[in-house]
Amino acid sequence: METKFPPPVPTPTEDSQPFWDGCKRRELLILKCDACGHYWFPPSVLCPKCMSMNRQWVKASGKAKVYSWTIFHQLYYPSFADKIPYNVAIVELEEGPRMHSNIVECRNEDIYIDMPLELVWGSKLKILIGTCPSTSQRPGNRSLSKPQKENEMSAVIYEKKDHIAIVTISMPWMTR
Amino acid sequence: MNPKDTCAIAGVGLTKLARRTPGVSSIGFTLEGCKRAIEDAGLTKDDVDGLLVVAPTQAGERHGWATRIAAYLGISSNFTAAVECGGATPTVMVQMATMAINAGMCHTVVCCYGWQNNPVDVPPSLPPGLEFTLPYGDLAAIPFKAQIARRHMHDFGTTSKQLGAVAVAFRKHANMNPNAQMYGKPMTLEDHQNSRWVVEPLRLFDCCLLTDGGGAVVVTSAERAKDMKNRPVYISGWGQAHSAEFMSPWRDPQVKGWEGGKAADQAFNMAGLTRKDIDVCQFYDGFTILVIIELEAYGFCKMGEGGPFVEDGRLELGGELPSNTAGGLLSEGHTFGMAHIVEGVRQLRGECGERQAKDAETAFITGYGGAPHEYPPTLSYSTLILRR
Ligand SMILES: [Zn+2]
């Protein structure tokens, strides 16, 4: 169901532009320190462990786990009205950094801390947070970064034509 | 030099606190709070030579905010700043005032705030910096605290009923405070458990109120305070701790303890006191879970034991650690924590009537703030120890 109120589109900064450019290419990029090997997010010009400014954008594996999670019952932003109740999680990437995400293809009540997650990319103009196939239909090992087919249950949060897709760390590849 | 007891709080003031107060601006509330505090100290505005104010965070550029407040008050000040550490700001301002007075910059500083939730001159708008949260439907202060609560429940078995015990205790106190927004509105644990989810696992009654209002405290040198109208309430110790602990895997609170421990250790060392010496507490209680975490962080109980600690009325008047005796942010009103300092001072002066903590000689007051929905999400702890 399309919402009349447009979903929020991220506004990149000078620091985060490469991250969002990576999302367009279906690459989840984080920063890696040349000096100490630390990975960090959100993007910034120096390593928060050693202050080195020598850094690379690297592709994260896309493997992650749930650090914590919540269910939104109150409407904070109009475009999410028909998604309530929806989940917002803090996920921890295999490389270390934590970030907000939605967990898709999973019922809210099935989410648990340390749940293994895998990166999926959205490909549709719809928000599908809070809907998912039943447990028996939940996909098993799905290859990383493989765009979902149209009309398939997908991880998309928002994609504006060929502009920006929002990365979603989602989909348990193992069940409890 | 140990700044212990070099300064005192000589005056405190709060405006009426209410959910909606059309017709009064943030500046209006701020000025009325200052007037009340300055008059409570028995001073005039001309006795004040410093001003600190909570920086406004509503949209729009607000250059020179503190200087403008001073100008509206008709004060020419030697020390002025707008300060922004979220809910830690009022306690941080009292610390800064003490430092400025000890540095000889000024002798009497009014620390103030004022807040109008629906200012007519500021159209509703989103702040910048939400690129990593809003697209997922995440916005405002509650969700990040819900993430922290979920993790606490997972790691330590904390329950929603334990969160409710905090809310119920402070509501009882609010019902002894005619200026509290929830005065005359009792709440049971059952009411708490029946309140709707806002962001699960936080319910409506786990969240603080929305409040239009203002308040201030007057900080002056101990020397000057001796000759003022009220019995001086000395500033004996303080500390701060700021970090992105919850988002930093190398600094996990579950493993390394809450960052806020440093803010308390510093304060107790400065004051030469222990936790056992504290008679009354005012914990920053934007959300019930924060009180549980602060009790652990500040060493009133062990890590993970905050849930059981708040049961059985331990935080209630007559309990082991009477806390938030005016109702707190949960039931008195959201004052950014300014009312916590005001109430701490009133308790130590023995002015609190029905809600007076018995023989209160020392008070532990906290602030807790940060930028939970702007990346990287951060948390700020701040503490004050006051004594009479
Ligand atoms: Zn480094």
XYZ file of C-alpha atoms in Angstrom, chain B residues 152-153 156-166 288-289 291-293 295-296 301-315:
35
model
C 18.870 -4.747 30.164
C 15.928 -7.135 30.286
C 19.732 -9.154 33.685
C 16.120 -10.305 33.632
C 14.745 -6.852 34.416
C 10.951 -6.773 34.101
C 8.321 -4.276 33.050
C 6.899 -4.494 36.584
C 10.236 -3.374 37.983
C 10.151 -0.404 35.632
C 6.647 0.177 36.942
C 7.883 0.250 40.534
C 9.935 3.321 39.653
C 11.994 4.477 34.196
C 14.845 2.349 32.841
C 16.749 5.169 37.098
C 17.583 1.467 37.212
C 20.714 2.007 35.136
C 21.417 3.113 40.464
C 23.833 0.563 39.005
C 23.568 -1.386 43.715
C 25.553 -3.808 41.589
C 25.448 -4.036 37.800
C 22.277 -5.813 36.774
C 20.628 -5.519 40.200
C 18.790 -2.259 39.549
C 15.537 -4.087 38.781
C 15.208 -5.917 42.095
C 16.618 -2.851 43.902
C 13.665 -0.629 43.023
C 11.092 -3.137 44.263
C 9.460 -3.041 47.689
C 9.322 0.747 47.856
C 13.026 1.259 48.303
C 12.883 4.554 46.369
